[in-house]
Every structure is written in structure tokens, then in C-alpha cells.
Short mmCIF file of C-alpha atoms in Angstrom, two decimals:
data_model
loop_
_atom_site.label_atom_id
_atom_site.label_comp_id
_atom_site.label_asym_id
_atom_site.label_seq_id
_atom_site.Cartn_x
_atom_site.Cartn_y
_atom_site.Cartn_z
CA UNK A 723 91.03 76.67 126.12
CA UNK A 724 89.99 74.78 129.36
CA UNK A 725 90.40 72.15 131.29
CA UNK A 726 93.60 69.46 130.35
CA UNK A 727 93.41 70.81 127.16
CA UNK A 728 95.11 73.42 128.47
CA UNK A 729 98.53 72.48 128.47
CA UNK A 730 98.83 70.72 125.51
CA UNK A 731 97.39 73.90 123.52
CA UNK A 732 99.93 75.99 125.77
CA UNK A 733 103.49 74.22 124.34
CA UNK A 734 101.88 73.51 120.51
CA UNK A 735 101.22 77.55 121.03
CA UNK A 736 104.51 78.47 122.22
CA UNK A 737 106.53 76.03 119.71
CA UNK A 738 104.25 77.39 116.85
CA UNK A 739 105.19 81.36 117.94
CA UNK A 740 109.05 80.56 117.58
CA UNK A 741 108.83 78.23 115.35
CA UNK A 742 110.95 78.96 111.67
CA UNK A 743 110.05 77.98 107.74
CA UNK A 744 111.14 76.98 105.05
CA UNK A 745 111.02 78.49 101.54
CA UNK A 746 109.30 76.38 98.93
CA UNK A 747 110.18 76.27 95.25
CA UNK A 748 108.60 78.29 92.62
CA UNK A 749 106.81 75.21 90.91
CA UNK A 750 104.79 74.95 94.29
CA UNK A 751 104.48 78.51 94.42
CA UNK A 752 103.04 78.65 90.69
CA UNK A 753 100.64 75.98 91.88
CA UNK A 754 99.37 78.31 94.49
CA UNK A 755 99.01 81.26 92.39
CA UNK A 756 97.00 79.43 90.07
CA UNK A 757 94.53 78.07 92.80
CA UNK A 758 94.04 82.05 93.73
CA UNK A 759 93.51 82.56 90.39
CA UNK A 760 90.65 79.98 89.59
CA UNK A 761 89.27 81.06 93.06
CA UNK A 762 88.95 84.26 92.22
CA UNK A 763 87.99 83.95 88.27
CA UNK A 764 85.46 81.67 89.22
CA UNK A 765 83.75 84.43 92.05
CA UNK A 766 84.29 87.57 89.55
CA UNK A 767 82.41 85.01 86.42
CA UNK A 768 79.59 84.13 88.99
CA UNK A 769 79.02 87.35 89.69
CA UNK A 770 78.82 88.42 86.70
CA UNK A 771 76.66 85.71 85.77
CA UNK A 772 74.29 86.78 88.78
CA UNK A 773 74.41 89.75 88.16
CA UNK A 774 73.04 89.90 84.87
CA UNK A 775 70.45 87.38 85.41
CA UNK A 776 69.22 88.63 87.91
CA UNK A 777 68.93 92.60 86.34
CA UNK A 778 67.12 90.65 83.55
CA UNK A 779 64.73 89.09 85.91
CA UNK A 780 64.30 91.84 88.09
CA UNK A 781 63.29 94.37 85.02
CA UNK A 782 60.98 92.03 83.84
CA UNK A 783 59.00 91.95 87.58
CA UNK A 784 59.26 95.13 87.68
CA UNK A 785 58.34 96.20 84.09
CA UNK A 786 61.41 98.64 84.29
CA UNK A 787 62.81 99.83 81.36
CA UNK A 788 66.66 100.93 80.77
CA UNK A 789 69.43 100.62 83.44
CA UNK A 790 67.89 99.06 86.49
CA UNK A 791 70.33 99.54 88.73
CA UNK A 792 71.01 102.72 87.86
CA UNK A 793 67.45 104.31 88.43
CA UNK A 794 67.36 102.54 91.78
CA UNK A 795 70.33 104.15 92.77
CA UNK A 796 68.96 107.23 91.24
CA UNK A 797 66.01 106.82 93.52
CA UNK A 798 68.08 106.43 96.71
CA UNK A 799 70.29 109.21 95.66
CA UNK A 800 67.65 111.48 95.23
CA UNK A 801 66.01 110.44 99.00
CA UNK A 802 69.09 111.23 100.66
CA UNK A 803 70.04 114.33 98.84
CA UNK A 804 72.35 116.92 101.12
CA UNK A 805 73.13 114.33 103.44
CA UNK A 806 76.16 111.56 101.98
CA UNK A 807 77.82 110.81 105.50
CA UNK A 808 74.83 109.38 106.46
CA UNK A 809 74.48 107.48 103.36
CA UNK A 810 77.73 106.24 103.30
CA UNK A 811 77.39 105.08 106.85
CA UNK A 812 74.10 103.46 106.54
CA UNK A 813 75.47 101.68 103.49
CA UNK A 814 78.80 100.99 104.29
CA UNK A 815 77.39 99.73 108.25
CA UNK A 816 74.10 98.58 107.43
CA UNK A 817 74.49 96.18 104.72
CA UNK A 818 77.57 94.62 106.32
CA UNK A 819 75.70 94.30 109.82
CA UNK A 820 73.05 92.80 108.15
CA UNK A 821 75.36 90.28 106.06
CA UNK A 822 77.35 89.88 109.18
CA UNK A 823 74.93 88.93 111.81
CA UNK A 824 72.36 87.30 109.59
CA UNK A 825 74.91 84.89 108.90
CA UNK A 826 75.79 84.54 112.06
CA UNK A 827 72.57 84.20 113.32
CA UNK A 828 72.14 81.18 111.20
CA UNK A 829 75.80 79.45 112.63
CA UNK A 830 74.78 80.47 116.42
CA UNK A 831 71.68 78.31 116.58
CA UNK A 832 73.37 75.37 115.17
CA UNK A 833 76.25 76.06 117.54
CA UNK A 834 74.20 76.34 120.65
CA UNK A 835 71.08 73.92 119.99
CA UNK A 836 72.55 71.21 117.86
CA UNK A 837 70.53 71.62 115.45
CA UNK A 838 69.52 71.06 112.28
CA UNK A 839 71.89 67.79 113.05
CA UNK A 840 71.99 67.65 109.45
CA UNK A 841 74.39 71.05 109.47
CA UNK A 842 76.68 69.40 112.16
CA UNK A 843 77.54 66.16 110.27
CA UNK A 844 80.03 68.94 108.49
CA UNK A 845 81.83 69.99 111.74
CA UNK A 846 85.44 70.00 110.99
CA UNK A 847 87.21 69.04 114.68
CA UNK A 848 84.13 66.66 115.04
CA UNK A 849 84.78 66.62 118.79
CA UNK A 850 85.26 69.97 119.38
CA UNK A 851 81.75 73.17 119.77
CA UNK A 852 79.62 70.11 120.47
CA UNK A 853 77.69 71.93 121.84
CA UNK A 854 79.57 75.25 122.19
CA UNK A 855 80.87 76.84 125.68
CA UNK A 856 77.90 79.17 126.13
CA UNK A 857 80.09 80.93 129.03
CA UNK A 858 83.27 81.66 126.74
CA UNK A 859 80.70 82.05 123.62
CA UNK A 860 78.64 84.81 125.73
CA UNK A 861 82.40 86.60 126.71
CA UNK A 862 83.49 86.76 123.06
CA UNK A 863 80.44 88.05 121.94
CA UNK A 864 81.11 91.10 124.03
CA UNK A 865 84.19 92.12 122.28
CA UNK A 866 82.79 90.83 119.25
CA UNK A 867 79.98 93.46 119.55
CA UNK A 868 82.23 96.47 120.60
CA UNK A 869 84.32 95.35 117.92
CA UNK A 870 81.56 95.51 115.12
CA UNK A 871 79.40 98.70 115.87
CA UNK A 872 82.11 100.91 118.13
CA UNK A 873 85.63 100.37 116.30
CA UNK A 874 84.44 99.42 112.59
CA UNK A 875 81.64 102.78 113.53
CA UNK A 876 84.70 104.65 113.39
CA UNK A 877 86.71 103.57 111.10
CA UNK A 878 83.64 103.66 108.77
CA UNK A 879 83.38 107.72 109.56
CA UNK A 880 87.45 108.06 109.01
CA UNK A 881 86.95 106.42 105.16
CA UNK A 882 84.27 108.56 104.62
CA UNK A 883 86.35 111.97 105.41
CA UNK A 884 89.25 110.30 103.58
CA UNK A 885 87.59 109.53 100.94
CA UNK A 886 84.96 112.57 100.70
CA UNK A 887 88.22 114.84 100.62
CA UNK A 888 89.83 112.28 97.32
CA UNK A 889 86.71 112.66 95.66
CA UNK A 890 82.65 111.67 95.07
CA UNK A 891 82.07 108.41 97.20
CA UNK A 892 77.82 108.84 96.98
CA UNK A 893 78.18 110.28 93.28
CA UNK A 894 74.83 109.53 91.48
CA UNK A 895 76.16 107.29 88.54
CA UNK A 896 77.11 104.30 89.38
CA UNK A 897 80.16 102.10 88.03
CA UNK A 898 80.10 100.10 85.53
CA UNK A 899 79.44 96.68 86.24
CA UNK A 900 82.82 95.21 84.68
CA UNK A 901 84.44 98.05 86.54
CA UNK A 902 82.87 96.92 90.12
CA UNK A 903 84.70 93.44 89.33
CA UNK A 904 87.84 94.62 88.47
CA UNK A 905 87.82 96.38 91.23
CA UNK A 906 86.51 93.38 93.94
CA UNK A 907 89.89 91.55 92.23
CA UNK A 908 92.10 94.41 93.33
CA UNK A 909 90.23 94.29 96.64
CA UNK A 910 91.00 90.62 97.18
CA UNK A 911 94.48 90.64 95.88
CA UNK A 912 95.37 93.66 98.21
CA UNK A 913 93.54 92.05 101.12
CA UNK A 914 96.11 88.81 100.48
CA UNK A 915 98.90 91.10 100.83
CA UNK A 916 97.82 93.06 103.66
CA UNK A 917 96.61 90.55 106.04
CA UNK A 918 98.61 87.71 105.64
CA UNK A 919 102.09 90.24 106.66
CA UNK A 920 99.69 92.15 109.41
CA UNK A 921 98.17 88.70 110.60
CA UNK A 922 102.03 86.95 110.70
CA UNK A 923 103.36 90.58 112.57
CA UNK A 924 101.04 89.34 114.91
CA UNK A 925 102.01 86.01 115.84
CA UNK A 926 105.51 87.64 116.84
CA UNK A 927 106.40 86.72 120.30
CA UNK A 928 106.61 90.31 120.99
CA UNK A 929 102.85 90.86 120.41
CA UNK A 930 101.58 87.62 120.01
CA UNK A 931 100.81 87.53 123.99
CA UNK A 932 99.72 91.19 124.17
CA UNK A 933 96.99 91.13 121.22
CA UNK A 934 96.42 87.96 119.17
CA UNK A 935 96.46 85.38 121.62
CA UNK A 936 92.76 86.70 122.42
CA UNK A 937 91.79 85.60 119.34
CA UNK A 938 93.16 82.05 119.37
CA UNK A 939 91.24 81.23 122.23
CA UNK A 940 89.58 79.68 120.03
CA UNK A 941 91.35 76.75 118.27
CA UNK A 942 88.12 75.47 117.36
CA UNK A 943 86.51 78.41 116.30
CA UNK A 944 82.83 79.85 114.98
CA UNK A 945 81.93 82.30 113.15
CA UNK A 946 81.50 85.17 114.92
CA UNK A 947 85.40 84.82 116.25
CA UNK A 948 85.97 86.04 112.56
CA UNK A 949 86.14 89.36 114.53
CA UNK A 950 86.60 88.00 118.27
CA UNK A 951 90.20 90.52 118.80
CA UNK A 952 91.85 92.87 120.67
CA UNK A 953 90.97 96.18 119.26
CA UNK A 954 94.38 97.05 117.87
CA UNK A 955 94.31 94.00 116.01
CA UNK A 956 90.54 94.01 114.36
CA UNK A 957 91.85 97.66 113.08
CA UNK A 958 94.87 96.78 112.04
CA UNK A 959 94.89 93.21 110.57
CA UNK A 960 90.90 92.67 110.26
CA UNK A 961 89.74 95.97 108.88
CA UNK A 962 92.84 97.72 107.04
CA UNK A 963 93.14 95.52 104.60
CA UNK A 964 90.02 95.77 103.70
CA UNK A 965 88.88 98.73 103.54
CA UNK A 966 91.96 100.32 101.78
CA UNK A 967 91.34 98.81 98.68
CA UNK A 968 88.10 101.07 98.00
CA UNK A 969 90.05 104.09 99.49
CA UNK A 970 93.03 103.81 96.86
CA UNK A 971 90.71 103.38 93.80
CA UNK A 972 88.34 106.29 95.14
CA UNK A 973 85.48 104.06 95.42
CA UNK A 974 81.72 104.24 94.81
CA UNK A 975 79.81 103.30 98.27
CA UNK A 976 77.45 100.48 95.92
CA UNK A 977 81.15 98.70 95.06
CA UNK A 978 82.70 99.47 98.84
CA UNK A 979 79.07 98.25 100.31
CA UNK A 980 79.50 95.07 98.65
CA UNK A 981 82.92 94.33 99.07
CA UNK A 982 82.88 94.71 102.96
CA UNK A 983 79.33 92.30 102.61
CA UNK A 984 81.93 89.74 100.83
CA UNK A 985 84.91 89.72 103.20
CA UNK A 986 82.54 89.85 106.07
CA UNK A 987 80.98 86.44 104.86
CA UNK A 988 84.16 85.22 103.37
CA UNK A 989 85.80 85.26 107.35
CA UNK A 990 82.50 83.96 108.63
CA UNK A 991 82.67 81.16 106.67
CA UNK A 992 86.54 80.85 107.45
CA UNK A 993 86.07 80.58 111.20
CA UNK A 994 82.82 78.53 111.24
CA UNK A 995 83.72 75.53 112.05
CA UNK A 996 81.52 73.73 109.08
CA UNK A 997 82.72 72.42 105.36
CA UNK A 998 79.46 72.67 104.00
CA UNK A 999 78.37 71.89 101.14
CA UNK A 1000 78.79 74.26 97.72
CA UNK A 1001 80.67 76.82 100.24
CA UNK A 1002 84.06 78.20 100.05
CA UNK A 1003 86.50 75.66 102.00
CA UNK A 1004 86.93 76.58 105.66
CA UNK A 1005 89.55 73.83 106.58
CA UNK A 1006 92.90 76.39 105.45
CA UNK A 1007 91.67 78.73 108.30
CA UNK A 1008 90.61 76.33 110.64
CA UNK A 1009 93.60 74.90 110.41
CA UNK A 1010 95.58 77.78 111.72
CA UNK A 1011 93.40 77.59 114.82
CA UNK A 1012 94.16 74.38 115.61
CA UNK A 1013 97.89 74.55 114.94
CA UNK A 1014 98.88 78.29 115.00
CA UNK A 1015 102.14 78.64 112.76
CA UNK A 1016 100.75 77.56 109.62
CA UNK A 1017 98.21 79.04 106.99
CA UNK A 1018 98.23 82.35 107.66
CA UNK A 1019 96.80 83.89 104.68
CA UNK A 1020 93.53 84.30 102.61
CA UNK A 1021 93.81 82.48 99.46
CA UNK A 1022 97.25 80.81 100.22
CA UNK A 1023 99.53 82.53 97.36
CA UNK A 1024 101.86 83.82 100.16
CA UNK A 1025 102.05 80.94 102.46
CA UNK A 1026 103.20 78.88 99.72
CA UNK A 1027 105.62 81.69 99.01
CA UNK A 1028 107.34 81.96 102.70
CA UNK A 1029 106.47 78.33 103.29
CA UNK A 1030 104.07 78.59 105.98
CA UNK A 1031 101.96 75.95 104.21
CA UNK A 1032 104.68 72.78 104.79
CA UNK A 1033 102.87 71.61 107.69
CA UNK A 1034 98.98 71.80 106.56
CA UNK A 1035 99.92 70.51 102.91
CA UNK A 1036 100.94 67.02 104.72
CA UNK A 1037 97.22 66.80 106.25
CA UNK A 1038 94.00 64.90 106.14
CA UNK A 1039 92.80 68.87 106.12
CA UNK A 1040 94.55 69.58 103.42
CA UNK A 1041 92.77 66.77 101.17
CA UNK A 1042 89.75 67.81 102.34
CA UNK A 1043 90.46 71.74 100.98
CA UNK A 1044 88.36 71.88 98.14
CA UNK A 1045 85.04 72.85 97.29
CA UNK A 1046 82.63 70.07 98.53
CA UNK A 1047 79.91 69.08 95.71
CA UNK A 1048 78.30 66.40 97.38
CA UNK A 1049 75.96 65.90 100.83
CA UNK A 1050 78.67 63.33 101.72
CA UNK A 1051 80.93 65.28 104.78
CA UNK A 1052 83.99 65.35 103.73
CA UNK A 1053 85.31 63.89 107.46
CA UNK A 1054 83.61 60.57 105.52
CA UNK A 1055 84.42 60.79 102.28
CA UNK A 1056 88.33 61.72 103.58
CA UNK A 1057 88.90 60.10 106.96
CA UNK A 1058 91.26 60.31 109.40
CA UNK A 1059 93.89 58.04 109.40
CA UNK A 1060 94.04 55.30 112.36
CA UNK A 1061 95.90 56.63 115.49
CA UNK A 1062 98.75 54.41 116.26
CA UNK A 1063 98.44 52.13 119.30
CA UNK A 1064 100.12 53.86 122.17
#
């Protein structure tokens, strides 16, 4: 925050942090856990969808005959025989970094240059990362970085030991591909839980000013802020809760690879700043940037539970909160309403 922004950001902060809600009633709540429910239905049927199709595809490139997946697996296995730590930290690191930068990478240009204008008709505080601070951007990046390879690095080696000692995490079968889903539901359900009551622990007064105020620096964000936090917080309210799920089923790496992959490009897309089009809906997130006491949640089940909602479900943002099927920016389609005269 800088300039005369600063003060107005400073009492909307402070009233948000001692601010109280209200409980809603269980018809609204029902609503809400019906939402989750087609949001997360919808992901598990696409993937299985994709998944198929594109086995059947790939065998018939390939000419390969049997279980696809399986005998690539097999193969990989095989190479890296005697030596699972490093296989579980080049998958469970590698594949993320990839998703997670690459991503990035993408968001960053359009951030810095401008460009393709095309991208930044979907900017959701249209007057805000226009173009982005490079000074503040090239500061968060720092802890960003030592975030991503030092502190997930070694949490990454702690889930391997905890897991190596519960069982077979590299085991050469893989699951089943109906089991993988179930299990990416648990993952996401248990990730709602966990981050929404770390993430609102948080916002306390008490630590609010010690650890996550670093974070909502930002009340505009992008996407790498997704892990822009003070250490304490990106282990306990970024990373726990998601990579405890995999721990408490036992997981295979192929089904704990892919999972961090997802929540890694699910914040990404939370914090970046864009509603594109055919992407999941940013503006919940985005939302608690810009207002700090509301939406504080994944998929929105426990916010409209505790009533932390009340405030965001009276928005232009919150009309806008659905999956955009057209080119048309929703900032168009859904305007603002007219400011009052002063």
C-alpha cells in the first residue's frame, strides 16, 4: 500500500481485524454446500473425462498396449530404483515448480508489460496493477522464492519421512484412477476445513500484525502473492492443509504430485487479479484482499456457515462469481453501479 492510499487501507484494515459476524441460516448455508458440491463434481467428472480420453489417445500414438499409465510409471520406477527420496522430491517439487512458475510466468508478463491487452480487459480492480509496482513486485518475489524452494524444500523432505515410515509412497502400482479422485475430493474438502480456521486464526489482532499483514500488502493482488507470507504462515495456513490430506490416506506420490499441481494453480488463479474466461472465479479471493474480514475460505461452505460472506454476498463481485463463458469481461457485462454525487 502506498501513497494516500495508505490511510484509507489502514482503518478498512483495522475495522475489518475487530470486526464481528453474524451467523446465517441453514437454507443459505445449504445453498453454499451445494455450490462446493457442483464445483467439485464438475472438476472430479472432467477429470475423469480427461483422463480417459486422453489414455485413449495417448495409446493409440504410442501404439501401447494394456495400462498406459501404469507401464510408464513402471518405466520411471524402474529408472529410479534404490533411490525413492529423491523421487518423491523430484516429483512432489518438480512438477509443482513447474505448474507453479509456468503459470506464473504467463501472469508476470501481462502484469509488467501490459500485454496481450486482450488479457487485461479481465482485470478485476480495473484501476489497480496497471502496470504493477515493479519495486514492491521485485520485494515479494524474494520471499516468494525462499518461500517456494527453502520452506516447501523442507516440508517436502518431512512428508516423505512421515510418510515413508506409514507406508509405500513410490510403490510401483499405481492407484486406481477412481481411487486418485476420491481421494483429490478428500483433499479439497480437508483443505476447506483447514485453511479457512488457520487463514481466520490469522487475521486475529494478536497475529494479524506479526504474520499476515505481509501478505495483504497486497489488496490488489497477483499471482505469485498466492505464496507472498511470512514463513510461519505459508507452513501453517498455505502448506498444511494441503499436504495432510495425502499424508492421512498414505498416499501414492502420482496422486500427491498432482494434487499439490492443482492447489498450486487453484491459489494462482485466486490471487491473479484476472476473471478470465472458462477459469475458476477469482473475484471470492480477491475480494478478501480488498476488504479483509470477509471470504476467507476456499470454496465458501464455511463462510456461509460463520457468516463471513454477509458483506461480499451484497456486491457487484459477488454477481460477477461465476464461471465466465463468454469473451465479454464480466466488469461489462456486470458493471459497477454509479457512485453517488459527493
Amino acid at each position: 500500500m502506498v501513497g494516500a492510499t495508505v490511510s484509507g487501507d489502514g482503518r478498512a484494515e483495522r475495522n475489518a481485524v475487530n470486526s464481528n459476524t453474524q451467523q446465517e441460516g441453514p437454507g443459505e448455508l445449504w445453498d453454499s454446500v451445494k455450490k462446493a458440491a457442483v464445483v467439485v463434481g464438475s472438476g472430479i467428472l472432467f477429470l475423469a473425462a480427461f483422463g480417459n480420453s486422453l489414455t485413449w489417445h495417448l495409446q493409440r500414438f504410442w501404439g501401447a498396449s494394456g495400462d498406459f499409465w501404469q507401464k510408464l510409471w513402471t518405466k520411471l520406477y524402474l529408472a529410479f530404483e534404490g533411490y525413492d527420496a529423491a523421487l518423491f522430491f523430484l516429483g512432489t517439487m518438480l512438477a509443482p515448480t513447474v505448474a507453479f512458475w509456468g503459470s506464473n510466468a504467463l501472469l508476470l508478463l501481462v502484469d509488467i508489460t501490459g500485454k496481450p491487452s486482450f488479457i487485461t480487459r479481465y482485470r478485476i480492480q480495473v484501476d489497480k496493477n496497471n502496470p504493477v509496482d515493479l519495486v514492491k513486485l521485485r520485494q515479494a518475489l524474494k520471499t516468494v522464492l525462499f518461500n517456494h524452494f527453502f520452506i516447501s524444500g523442507v516440508v517436502t523432505v518431512v512428508v516423505y519421512y512421515v510418510m515413508s515410515w506409514r507406508g509405500d509412497p513410490c510403490g510401483p502400482e499405481l492407484p486406481t484412477f477412481h481411487w486418485a479422485l476420491t481421494e483429490l475430493a478428500f483433499f479439497s474438502l480437508l483443505e476447506e476445513i483447514l485453511f479457512y480456521y488457520s487463514h481466520r486464526l490469522f487475521h486475529h489482532p494478536s497475529l494479524y500484525k506479526l504474520y499476515h499483514k505481509q501478505h495483504h500488502e497486497w489488496t490488489a493482488p497477483v499471482g505469485i502473492i498466492a505464496i507472498y507470507a511470512h514463513p510461519l504462515e505459508h507452513v501453517l495456513s498455505n502448506l498444511l492443509p494441503v499436504v495432510i490430506g495425502p499424508v492421512i490416506l498414505g498416499s501414492h506420490i502420482s496422486t500427491t504430485s498432482m494434487w499439490y499441481c492443482i492447489a498450486l494453480i487453484s491459489t494462482t488463479i485466486s490471487h491473479c487479479g484476472y476473471h478470465l474466461p472458462f477459469l475458476p472465479s477469482p473475484e471470492y479471493h480477491d475480494f478478501h484482499h480488498l476488504r479483509f474480514n470477509q471470504c476467507y475460505g476456499v470454496f465458501g461452505v464455511l463462510d456461509r456457515l460463520h457468516g463471513t460472506d454477509s458483506k461480499f454476498r451484497e456486491t457487484k463481485q459477488y454477481e460477477r462469481h461465476i464461471l465466465l463463458t463468454s469473451l465479454t469481461p464480466l466488469t461489462e457485462s456486470i458493471p459497477d453501479s454509479p457512485k453517488k454525487a459527493q
